[in-house]
PDB file of C-alpha atoms in Angstrom:
ATOM      1  CA  MET A   1      -8.488  -1.829 -37.379  1.00  0.00           C
ATOM      2  CA  ALA A   2      -7.824  -5.516 -35.743  1.00  0.00           C
ATOM      3  CA  LYS A   3      -5.422  -3.678 -33.504  1.00  0.00           C
ATOM      4  CA  HIS A   4      -7.429  -1.098 -32.117  1.00  0.00           C
ATOM      5  CA  SER A   5     -10.432  -3.645 -31.634  1.00  0.00           C
ATOM      6  CA  ILE A   6      -7.736  -6.119 -29.214  1.00  0.00           C
ATOM      7  CA  PHE A   7      -6.595  -2.869 -27.235  1.00  0.00           C
ATOM      8  CA  GLY A   8     -10.103  -2.194 -26.388  1.00  0.00           C
ATOM      9  CA  ARG A   9     -10.681  -5.760 -25.612  1.00  0.00           C
ATOM     10  CA  ILE A  10      -7.955  -5.536 -23.211  1.00  0.00           C
ATOM     11  CA  ALA A  11      -8.918  -2.110 -21.505  1.00  0.00           C
ATOM     12  CA  GLN A  12     -12.235  -3.472 -21.366  1.00  0.00           C
ATOM     13  CA  LEU A  13     -11.292  -6.884 -19.518  1.00  0.00           C
ATOM     14  CA  ALA A  14      -8.656  -5.026 -17.216  1.00  0.00           C
ATOM     15  CA  LYS A  15     -11.753  -2.912 -15.867  1.00  0.00           C
ATOM     16  CA  ALA A  16     -13.883  -5.518 -15.681  1.00  0.00           C
ATOM     17  CA  ASN A  17     -15.884  -5.716 -12.354  1.00  0.00           C
ATOM     18  CA  ILE A  18     -16.063  -9.747 -11.465  1.00  0.00           C
ATOM     19  CA  ASN A  19     -17.728  -9.834  -8.662  1.00  0.00           C
ATOM     20  CA  ALA A  20     -20.415  -7.880 -10.797  1.00  0.00           C
ATOM     21  CA  ILE A  21     -20.530 -10.205 -13.314  1.00  0.00           C
ATOM     22  CA  LEU A  22     -20.857 -12.650 -10.707  1.00  0.00           C
ATOM     23  CA  ASP A  23     -23.897 -11.551  -8.976  1.00  0.00           C
ATOM     24  CA  GLN A  24     -25.333 -11.210 -12.498  1.00  0.00           C
ATOM     25  CA  ALA A  25     -24.847 -15.153 -13.373  1.00  0.00           C
ATOM     26  CA  GLU A  26     -27.339 -17.385 -12.881  1.00  0.00           C
ATOM     27  CA  ASP A  27     -24.691 -20.164 -12.265  1.00  0.00           C
ATOM     28  CA  PRO A  28     -21.493 -18.471 -11.021  1.00  0.00           C
ATOM     29  CA  GLN A  29     -18.930 -21.754 -11.101  1.00  0.00           C
ATOM     30  CA  LYS A  30     -19.554 -22.080 -15.170  1.00  0.00           C
ATOM     31  CA  MET A  31     -19.294 -18.452 -15.823  1.00  0.00           C
ATOM     32  CA  LEU A  32     -15.690 -18.124 -13.704  1.00  0.00           C
ATOM     33  CA  ASP A  33     -15.084 -21.572 -15.623  1.00  0.00           C
ATOM     34  CA  GLN A  34     -16.221 -19.194 -19.409  1.00  0.00           C
ATOM     35  CA  MET A  35     -14.698 -16.139 -17.772  1.00  0.00           C
ATOM     36  CA  VAL A  36     -11.003 -17.984 -17.303  1.00  0.00           C
ATOM     37  CA  ARG A  37     -11.313 -19.245 -20.214  1.00  0.00           C
ATOM     38  CA  ASP A  38     -11.788 -15.911 -22.801  1.00  0.00           C
ATOM     39  CA  TYR A  39      -9.675 -13.841 -20.357  1.00  0.00           C
ATOM     40  CA  THR A  40      -6.816 -16.918 -21.139  1.00  0.00           C
ATOM     41  CA  ASN A  41      -7.779 -16.453 -25.045  1.00  0.00           C
ATOM     42  CA  ASN A  42      -7.980 -12.946 -25.286  1.00  0.00           C
ATOM     43  CA  ILE A  43      -4.638 -12.396 -23.492  1.00  0.00           C
ATOM     44  CA  ALA A  44      -3.298 -14.886 -25.408  1.00  0.00           C
ATOM     45  CA  GLU A  45      -4.306 -12.633 -28.681  1.00  0.00           C
ATOM     46  CA  ALA A  46      -3.207  -9.407 -26.918  1.00  0.00           C
ATOM     47  CA  GLU A  47      -0.231 -10.725 -26.270  1.00  0.00           C
ATOM     48  CA  SER A  48       0.762 -11.756 -29.821  1.00  0.00           C
ATOM     49  CA  ALA A  49      -0.809  -8.090 -30.920  1.00  0.00           C
ATOM     50  CA  VAL A  50       1.340  -5.996 -28.241  1.00  0.00           C
ATOM     51  CA  ALA A  51       4.402  -8.475 -28.775  1.00  0.00           C
ATOM     52  CA  GLN A  52       4.174  -7.181 -32.872  1.00  0.00           C
ATOM     53  CA  THR A  53       3.214  -3.707 -31.877  1.00  0.00           C
ATOM     54  CA  ILE A  54       7.097  -4.021 -29.783  1.00  0.00           C
ATOM     55  CA  GLY A  55       8.083  -5.556 -32.404  1.00  0.00           C
ATOM     56  CA  ASN A  56       7.369  -2.429 -34.485  1.00  0.00           C
ATOM     57  CA  LEU A  57       8.595   0.467 -32.251  1.00  0.00           C
ATOM     58  CA  ARG A  58      12.018  -1.331 -31.907  1.00  0.00           C
ATOM     59  CA  MET A  59      12.044  -1.401 -35.979  1.00  0.00           C
ATOM     60  CA  LEU A  60      10.922   2.510 -35.617  1.00  0.00           C
ATOM     61  CA  GLN A  61      13.861   2.842 -33.119  1.00  0.00           C
ATOM     62  CA  ASP A  62      16.746   1.127 -34.888  1.00  0.00           C
ATOM     63  CA  ASP A  63      15.959   3.045 -38.203  1.00  0.00           C
ATOM     64  CA  HIS A  64      15.757   6.039 -36.170  1.00  0.00           C
ATOM     65  CA  GLN A  65      19.239   5.135 -34.775  1.00  0.00           C
ATOM     66  CA  GLN A  66      20.969   4.395 -37.888  1.00  0.00           C
ATOM     67  CA  ASP A  67      19.340   7.741 -39.729  1.00  0.00           C
ATOM     68  CA  LEU A  68      21.094   9.438 -36.440  1.00  0.00           C
ATOM     69  CA  LYS A  69      24.288   7.638 -37.210  1.00  0.00           C
ATOM     70  CA  ALA A  70      24.325   8.186 -41.041  1.00  0.00           C
ATOM     71  CA  ALA A  71      23.327  11.490 -40.739  1.00  0.00           C
ATOM     72  CA  GLN A  72      27.096  11.625 -38.355  1.00  0.00           C
ATOM     73  CA  ASP A  73      28.270   9.724 -40.986  1.00  0.00           C
ATOM     74  CA  TRP A  74      27.468  12.114 -43.894  1.00  0.00           C
ATOM     75  CA  GLY A  75      28.644  15.309 -41.609  1.00  0.00           C
ATOM     76  CA  ASN A  76      31.718  13.570 -40.663  1.00  0.00           C
ATOM     77  CA  LYS A  77      32.501  12.480 -44.424  1.00  0.00           C
ATOM     78  CA  ALA A  78      31.077  16.260 -44.961  1.00  0.00           C
ATOM     79  CA  LEU A  79      34.024  17.641 -42.930  1.00  0.00           C
ATOM     80  CA  ALA A  80      36.566  15.599 -44.529  1.00  0.00           C
ATOM     81  CA  ALA A  81      35.597  16.767 -48.089  1.00  0.00           C
ATOM     82  CA  SER A  82      35.782  20.502 -47.087  1.00  0.00           C
ATOM     83  CA  ARG A  83      38.752  20.217 -45.315  1.00  0.00           C
ATOM     84  CA  LYS A  84      40.718  18.268 -48.300  1.00  0.00           C
ATOM     85  CA  ALA A  85      39.159  20.854 -50.818  1.00  0.00           C
ATOM     86  CA  ASP A  86      40.512  23.621 -48.407  1.00  0.00           C
ATOM     87  CA  GLU A  87      44.091  21.615 -49.051  1.00  0.00           C
ATOM     88  CA  PHE A  88      43.630  21.757 -52.646  1.00  0.00           C
ATOM     89  CA  ARG A  89      42.955  25.152 -52.724  1.00  0.00           C
ATOM     90  CA  ALA A  90      45.831  25.933 -50.186  1.00  0.00           C
ATOM     91  CA  GLY A  91      48.052  24.647 -53.044  1.00  0.00           C
ATOM     92  CA  GLY A  92      47.015  26.252 -55.878  1.00  0.00           C
ATOM     93  CA  ASN A  93      44.614  23.410 -57.175  1.00  0.00           C
ATOM     94  CA  ALA A  94      41.617  24.912 -57.617  1.00  0.00           C
ATOM     95  CA  ALA A  95      39.640  22.416 -59.186  1.00  0.00           C
ATOM     96  CA  ASP A  96      40.415  19.407 -57.088  1.00  0.00           C
ATOM     97  CA  ALA A  97      39.265  22.189 -54.234  1.00  0.00           C
ATOM     98  CA  THR A  98      36.068  22.934 -56.155  1.00  0.00           C
ATOM     99  CA  LYS A  99      35.278  18.677 -56.978  1.00  0.00           C
ATOM    100  CA  PHE A 100      35.845  18.126 -53.098  1.00  0.00           C
ATOM    101  CA  ASP A 101      33.629  21.233 -52.366  1.00  0.00           C
ATOM    102  CA  ASN A 102      30.697  19.802 -54.306  1.00  0.00           C
ATOM    103  CA  LEU A 103      31.587  16.265 -52.418  1.00  0.00           C
ATOM    104  CA  ALA A 104      31.280  18.203 -49.340  1.00  0.00           C
ATOM    105  CA  LYS A 105      28.115  19.821 -50.843  1.00  0.00           C
ATOM    106  CA  VAL A 106      26.343  16.385 -51.149  1.00  0.00           C
ATOM    107  CA  ALA A 107      27.703  14.541 -48.298  1.00  0.00           C
ATOM    108  CA  ILE A 108      25.823  17.596 -45.936  1.00  0.00           C
ATOM    109  CA  GLN A 109      22.566  17.003 -48.335  1.00  0.00           C
ATOM    110  CA  ARG A 110      22.776  13.392 -47.159  1.00  0.00           C
ATOM    111  CA  GLN A 111      23.499  14.382 -43.687  1.00  0.00           C
ATOM    112  CA  MET A 112      20.028  16.919 -43.818  1.00  0.00           C
ATOM    113  CA  SER A 113      18.187  14.122 -45.035  1.00  0.00           C
ATOM    114  CA  ALA A 114      18.858  11.366 -42.374  1.00  0.00           C
ATOM    115  CA  GLU A 115      18.450  14.442 -39.751  1.00  0.00           C
ATOM    116  CA  GLN A 116      15.134  14.593 -41.391  1.00  0.00           C
ATOM    117  CA  GLU A 117      13.930  11.113 -41.335  1.00  0.00           C
ATOM    118  CA  ALA A 118      15.737  10.898 -37.538  1.00  0.00           C
ATOM    119  CA  HIS A 119      13.617  14.002 -36.732  1.00  0.00           C
ATOM    120  CA  GLY A 120      10.176  12.661 -38.368  1.00  0.00           C
ATOM    121  CA  ALA A 121      10.363   9.647 -36.755  1.00  0.00           C
ATOM    122  CA  GLU A 122      11.072  11.122 -33.137  1.00  0.00           C
ATOM    123  CA  PRO A 123       7.212  12.283 -32.702  1.00  0.00           C
ATOM    124  CA  THR A 124       5.922   7.964 -33.677  1.00  0.00           C
ATOM    125  CA  ILE A 125       8.213   6.735 -31.796  1.00  0.00           C
ATOM    126  CA  ALA A 126       7.181   8.418 -28.855  1.00  0.00           C
ATOM    127  CA  SER A 127       3.562   7.410 -29.276  1.00  0.00           C
ATOM    128  CA  GLN A 128       4.489   4.076 -30.094  1.00  0.00           C
ATOM    129  CA  SER A 129       6.232   4.134 -26.775  1.00  0.00           C
ATOM    130  CA  GLU A 130       3.961   5.417 -24.825  1.00  0.00           C
ATOM    131  CA  ILE A 131       0.955   2.638 -26.018  1.00  0.00           C
ATOM    132  CA  VAL A 132       3.136   0.668 -25.834  1.00  0.00           C
ATOM    133  CA  GLU A 133       3.813   0.724 -21.977  1.00  0.00           C
ATOM    134  CA  LYS A 134      -0.305   0.999 -21.573  1.00  0.00           C
ATOM    135  CA  LEU A 135      -0.029  -2.059 -23.318  1.00  0.00           C
ATOM    136  CA  LYS A 136       1.626  -3.969 -21.171  1.00  0.00           C
ATOM    137  CA  ASP A 137       0.272  -2.112 -17.821  1.00  0.00           C
ATOM    138  CA  GLY A 138      -3.115  -3.347 -19.682  1.00  0.00           C
ATOM    139  CA  LEU A 139      -1.815  -7.024 -19.912  1.00  0.00           C
ATOM    140  CA  ASN A 140      -0.169  -7.002 -16.299  1.00  0.00           C
ATOM    141  CA  GLN A 141      -3.587  -6.200 -15.120  1.00  0.00           C
ATOM    142  CA  MET A 142      -5.351  -9.091 -17.542  1.00  0.00           C
ATOM    143  CA  ARG A 143      -2.626 -11.300 -16.048  1.00  0.00           C
ATOM    144  CA  GLY A 144      -3.997  -9.891 -12.559  1.00  0.00           C
ATOM    145  CA  LYS A 145      -8.306 -10.543 -13.513  1.00  0.00           C
ATOM    146  CA  LEU A 146      -6.771 -14.200 -14.672  1.00  0.00           C
ATOM    147  CA  ASP A 147      -5.274 -15.006 -11.416  1.00  0.00           C
ATOM    148  CA  GLU A 148      -8.280 -13.399  -9.470  1.00  0.00           C
ATOM    149  CA  LEU A 149     -10.325 -15.078 -11.746  1.00  0.00           C
ATOM    150  CA  THR A 150      -8.940 -18.846 -11.272  1.00  0.00           C
ATOM    151  CA  ARG A 151      -8.260 -17.982  -7.103  1.00  0.00           C
ATOM    152  CA  LYS A 152     -12.201 -17.263  -7.003  1.00  0.00           C
ATOM    153  CA  ARG A 153     -12.800 -20.328  -9.486  1.00  0.00           C
ATOM    154  CA  ASP A 154     -10.952 -22.817  -7.026  1.00  0.00           C
ATOM    155  CA  GLU A 155     -12.520 -21.139  -4.157  1.00  0.00           C
ATOM    156  CA  LEU A 156     -15.754 -21.785  -5.813  1.00  0.00           C
ATOM    157  CA  ASN A 157     -15.471 -24.943  -6.480  1.00  0.00           C
ATOM    158  CA  SER A 158     -13.402 -26.014  -3.285  1.00  0.00           C
ATOM    159  CA  ARG A 159     -16.897 -24.377  -1.524  1.00  0.00           C
ATOM    160  CA  ALA A 160     -19.128 -26.072  -3.505  1.00  0.00           C
ATOM    161  CA  LYS A 161     -17.704 -29.472  -3.072  1.00  0.00           C
ATOM    162  CA  LEU A 162     -17.495 -28.997   1.090  1.00  0.00           C
ATOM    163  CA  ALA A 163     -21.299 -27.516   0.672  1.00  0.00           C
ATOM    164  CA  GLN A 164     -21.767 -31.070  -1.024  1.00  0.00           C
ATOM    165  CA  ALA A 165     -20.354 -32.907   1.108  1.00  0.00           C
ATOM    166  CA  GLN A 166     -22.086 -31.148   4.337  1.00  0.00           C
ATOM    167  CA  SER A 167     -25.293 -31.753   2.047  1.00  0.00           C
ATOM    168  CA  GLN A 168     -24.057 -35.494   1.955  1.00  0.00           C
ATOM    169  CA  VAL A 169     -23.719 -35.614   5.855  1.00  0.00           C
ATOM    170  CA  HIS A 170     -26.386 -34.162   6.927  1.00  0.00           C
ATOM    171  CA  GLU A 171     -28.644 -36.507   4.469  1.00  0.00           C
ATOM    172  CA  SER A 172     -26.750 -39.369   6.215  1.00  0.00           C
ATOM    173  CA  MET A 173     -27.874 -37.828   9.452  1.00  0.00           C
ATOM    174  CA  ARG A 174     -31.156 -37.912   9.033  1.00  0.00           C
ATOM    175  CA  SER A 175     -31.238 -41.141   7.466  1.00  0.00           C
ATOM    176  CA  ILE A 176     -29.323 -42.520  10.734  1.00  0.00           C
ATOM    177  CA  ASP A 177     -32.381 -40.311  12.890  1.00  0.00           C
ATOM    178  CA  VAL A 178     -35.008 -42.331  10.429  1.00  0.00           C
ATOM    179  CA  MET A 179     -33.132 -45.589  11.249  1.00  0.00           C
ATOM    180  CA  ASP A 180     -31.355 -45.152  14.395  1.00  0.00           C
ATOM    181  CA  PRO A 181     -28.960 -48.415  15.127  1.00  0.00           C
ATOM    182  CA  THR A 182     -28.445 -47.171  18.889  1.00  0.00           C
ATOM    183  CA  SER A 183     -32.514 -48.172  19.011  1.00  0.00           C
ATOM    184  CA  ASP A 184     -31.251 -51.751  18.862  1.00  0.00           C
ATOM    185  CA  VAL A 185     -28.742 -51.245  21.497  1.00  0.00           C
ATOM    186  CA  ALA A 186     -31.524 -49.696  23.643  1.00  0.00           C
ATOM    187  CA  ARG A 187     -33.847 -51.976  23.272  1.00  0.00           C
ATOM    188  CA  PHE A 188     -31.432 -55.158  24.156  1.00  0.00           C
ATOM    189  CA  GLU A 189     -30.301 -52.444  27.069  1.00  0.00           C
ATOM    190  CA  GLU A 190     -33.647 -52.609  28.084  1.00  0.00           C
ATOM    191  CA  LYS A 191     -33.524 -56.297  27.701  1.00  0.00           C
ATOM    192  CA  VAL A 192     -30.674 -56.800  30.166  1.00  0.00           C
ATOM    193  CA  ARG A 193     -32.297 -54.045  32.972  1.00  0.00           C
ATOM    194  CA  ARG A 194     -35.377 -56.420  33.016  1.00  0.00           C
ATOM    195  CA  GLU A 195     -33.307 -59.515  33.358  1.00  0.00           C
ATOM    196  CA  GLU A 196     -31.165 -57.716  36.235  1.00  0.00           C
ATOM    197  CA  ALA A 197     -34.833 -56.652  37.753  1.00  0.00           C
ATOM    198  CA  ARG A 198     -35.735 -60.164  37.867  1.00  0.00           C
ATOM    199  CA  VAL A 199     -32.522 -61.289  39.169  1.00  0.00           C
ATOM    200  CA  ARG A 200     -32.756 -59.001  42.043  1.00  0.00           C
ATOM    201  CA  GLY A 201     -36.663 -59.942  42.317  1.00  0.00           C
ATOM    202  CA  GLN A 202     -35.913 -63.416  43.184  1.00  0.00           C
ATOM    203  CA  GLN A 203     -32.832 -62.940  45.362  1.00  0.00           C
ATOM    204  CA  GLU A 204     -34.981 -60.985  47.653  1.00  0.00           C
ATOM    205  CA  LEU A 205     -37.715 -63.329  47.555  1.00  0.00           C
ATOM    206  CA  ALA A 206     -35.459 -65.808  48.617  1.00  0.00           C
ATOM    207  CA  ALA A 207     -34.039 -63.802  51.392  1.00  0.00           C
ATOM    208  CA  SER A 208     -37.320 -62.603  52.578  1.00  0.00           C
ATOM    209  CA  SER A 209     -38.372 -66.813  52.485  1.00  0.00           C
ATOM    210  CA  LEU A 210     -35.458 -67.343  54.471  1.00  0.00           C
ATOM    211  CA  ASP A 211     -36.734 -64.601  56.867  1.00  0.00           C
ATOM    212  CA  ALA A 212     -39.621 -65.932  57.390  1.00  0.00           C
ATOM    213  CA  GLN A 213     -38.438 -69.150  58.087  1.00  0.00           C
ATOM    214  CA  PHE A 214     -36.132 -67.789  61.064  1.00  0.00           C
ATOM    215  CA  ASP A 215     -39.768 -65.792  62.161  1.00  0.00           C
ATOM    216  CA  SER A 216     -41.854 -69.069  62.626  1.00  0.00           C
ATOM    217  CA  LEU A 217     -38.988 -70.748  64.441  1.00  0.00           C
ATOM    218  CA  GLU A 218     -39.102 -68.104  66.356  1.00  0.00           C
ATOM    219  CA  ASP A 219     -43.076 -68.166  66.990  1.00  0.00           C
ATOM    220  CA  LEU A 220     -42.108 -71.947  67.433  1.00  0.00           C
ATOM    221  CA  GLY A 221     -40.273 -71.029  70.722  1.00  0.00           C
ATOM    222  CA  GLU A 222     -42.464 -68.503  72.166  1.00  0.00           C
ATOM    223  CA  GLN A 223     -45.142 -71.085  72.007  1.00  0.00           C
ATOM    224  CA  THR A 224     -43.219 -73.832  73.435  1.00  0.00           C
ATOM    225  CA  GLU A 225     -42.617 -71.571  76.454  1.00  0.00           C
ATOM    226  CA  VAL A 226     -45.925 -70.465  77.087  1.00  0.00           C
ATOM    227  CA  GLU A 227     -47.001 -74.337  76.465  1.00  0.00           C
ATOM    228  CA  ALA A 228     -44.779 -75.301  79.241  1.00  0.00           C
ATOM    229  CA  ARG A 229     -45.825 -72.539  81.857  1.00  0.00           C
ATOM    230  CA  LEU A 230     -49.470 -73.163  81.016  1.00  0.00           C
ATOM    231  CA  ALA A 231     -48.651 -76.905  82.036  1.00  0.00           C
ATOM    232  CA  ALA A 232     -47.001 -75.516  85.028  1.00  0.00           C
ATOM    233  CA  LEU A 233     -50.011 -73.699  86.270  1.00  0.00           C
ATOM    234  CA  LYS A 234     -52.099 -76.606  85.589  1.00  0.00           C
ATOM    235  CA  ALA A 235     -49.771 -78.955  88.134  1.00  0.00           C
ATOM    236  CA  GLY A 236     -50.450 -75.907  91.012  1.00  0.00           C
ATOM    237  CA  ASN A 237     -46.927 -74.328  90.827  1.00  0.00           C
ATOM    238  CA  ARG A 238     -45.965 -70.461  90.203  1.00  0.00           C
ATOM    239  CA  PRO A 239     -45.193 -70.068  86.724  1.00  0.00           C
ATOM    240  CA  GLN A 240     -41.044 -69.931  86.068  1.00  0.00           C
ATOM    241  CA  GLN A 241     -39.802 -66.563  86.128  1.00  0.00           C
ATOM    242  CA  SER A 242     -38.055 -66.015  82.603  1.00  0.00           C
ATOM    243  CA  ILE A 243     -34.790 -65.905  82.937  1.00  0.00           C
ATOM    244  CA  GLU A 244     -31.983 -63.692  80.240  1.00  0.00           C
ATOM    245  CA  SER A 245     -29.995 -66.686  78.302  1.00  0.00           C
ATOM    246  CA  ASP A 246     -26.962 -64.888  78.841  1.00  0.00           C
ATOM    247  CA  THR A 247     -26.862 -64.958  82.773  1.00  0.00           C
ATOM    248  CA  SER A 248     -24.831 -67.846  84.274  1.00  0.00           C
ATOM    249  CA  GLU A 249     -28.598 -69.296  86.817  1.00  0.00           C
ATOM    250  CA  THR A 250     -30.732 -69.832  83.949  1.00  0.00           C
ATOM    251  CA  SER A 251     -32.859 -73.007  84.064  1.00  0.00           C
ATOM    252  CA  ASP A 252     -33.668 -75.022  81.323  1.00  0.00           C
ATOM    253  CA  ILE A 253     -36.759 -77.205  81.154  1.00  0.00           C
ATOM    254  CA  ASP A 254     -36.548 -80.519  80.344  1.00  0.00           C
ATOM    255  CA  TYR A 255     -40.269 -80.930  78.207  1.00  0.00           C
ATOM    256  CA  SER A 256     -40.155 -84.102  77.795  1.00  0.00           C
ATOM    257  CA  THR A 257     -40.033 -84.953  81.752  1.00  0.00           C
ATOM    258  CA  GLY A 258     -41.282 -81.606  83.173  1.00  0.00           C
ATOM    259  CA  SER A 259     -38.260 -81.285  85.647  1.00  0.00           C
ATOM    260  CA  ALA A 260     -36.291 -78.416  85.402  1.00  0.00           C
ATOM    261  CA  SER A 261     -32.075 -78.513  85.849  1.00  0.00           C
ATOM    262  CA  GLY A 262     -30.509 -75.363  87.801  1.00  0.00           C
ATOM    263  CA  THR A 263     -30.538 -73.646  90.706  1.00  0.00           C
ATOM    264  CA  GLY A 264     -34.078 -72.918  92.786  1.00  0.00           C
ATOM    265  CA  THR A 265     -36.748 -76.207  93.405  1.00  0.00           C
ATOM    266  CA  ALA A 266     -37.394 -78.675  91.405  1.00  0.00           C
ATOM    267  CA  GLN A 267     -40.491 -79.001  89.629  1.00  0.00           C
ATOM    268  CA  PRO A 268     -43.134 -81.268  89.306  1.00  0.00           C
ATOM    269  CA  THR A 269     -43.707 -83.327  86.051  1.00  0.00           C
ATOM    270  CA  ARG A 270     -46.010 -81.781  83.381  1.00  0.00           C
ATOM    271  CA  THR A 271     -49.565 -83.844  83.117  1.00  0.00           C
ATOM    272  CA  GLU A 272     -50.014 -84.942  79.750  1.00  0.00           C
ATOM    273  CA  TYR A 273     -53.343 -84.342  78.917  1.00  0.00           C
TER     274      TYR A 273
END
């Protein structure tokens, strides 16, 4: 009865749909761990039962071979006794001939008994051989299921660890978004940009101040020329024509003495007011 129970579990486990079982499980990882343990224990129990069944089959086969050998031996003994009886009968010794004929009959009876034992065991041997082959096939299927379970469990564990790692990365990224260290860098960068802009402003201000100074110098030169011409008009002379500075005939006015040097008529001295 115990054997039939084990053999039934072998067939049931071998036909089990692992994916369907996992789909119904609340915690597939724990279910896989439990299934691996159950398969391992059932396979060990089944292997013991199958080994015992195979041992019984081998005993039946050994007995069958012994019965066949015994039948052959008794047949040989019956033949030898019959030949001996024929020799005694040919020699006129009827009593010994009868004795060996009786021995031949006994040997034949033993031969028939051994043959009956051998023939009677053959159906059992055939049935047990078929069962053993099925059990071996079932065990191989269970081992295959166990390998499949182990692979699925390892794959699930790896996926669970990967998902956990990804979750940790996402959580870290969220915390980085909340307390982004790059914001400090951005603030420092903005501060540097403002300082650079301030320096550029100072440089631009300094440059514009120099330009203003040069512009005032130009205005002063122009005003000086205006004053000189006005003095010339008051003295009753024609105003001095401005001549380009790059020609050789440029006249220089000495504003301190009121005289001009160069070509042309000498101008009168400037009247001081």
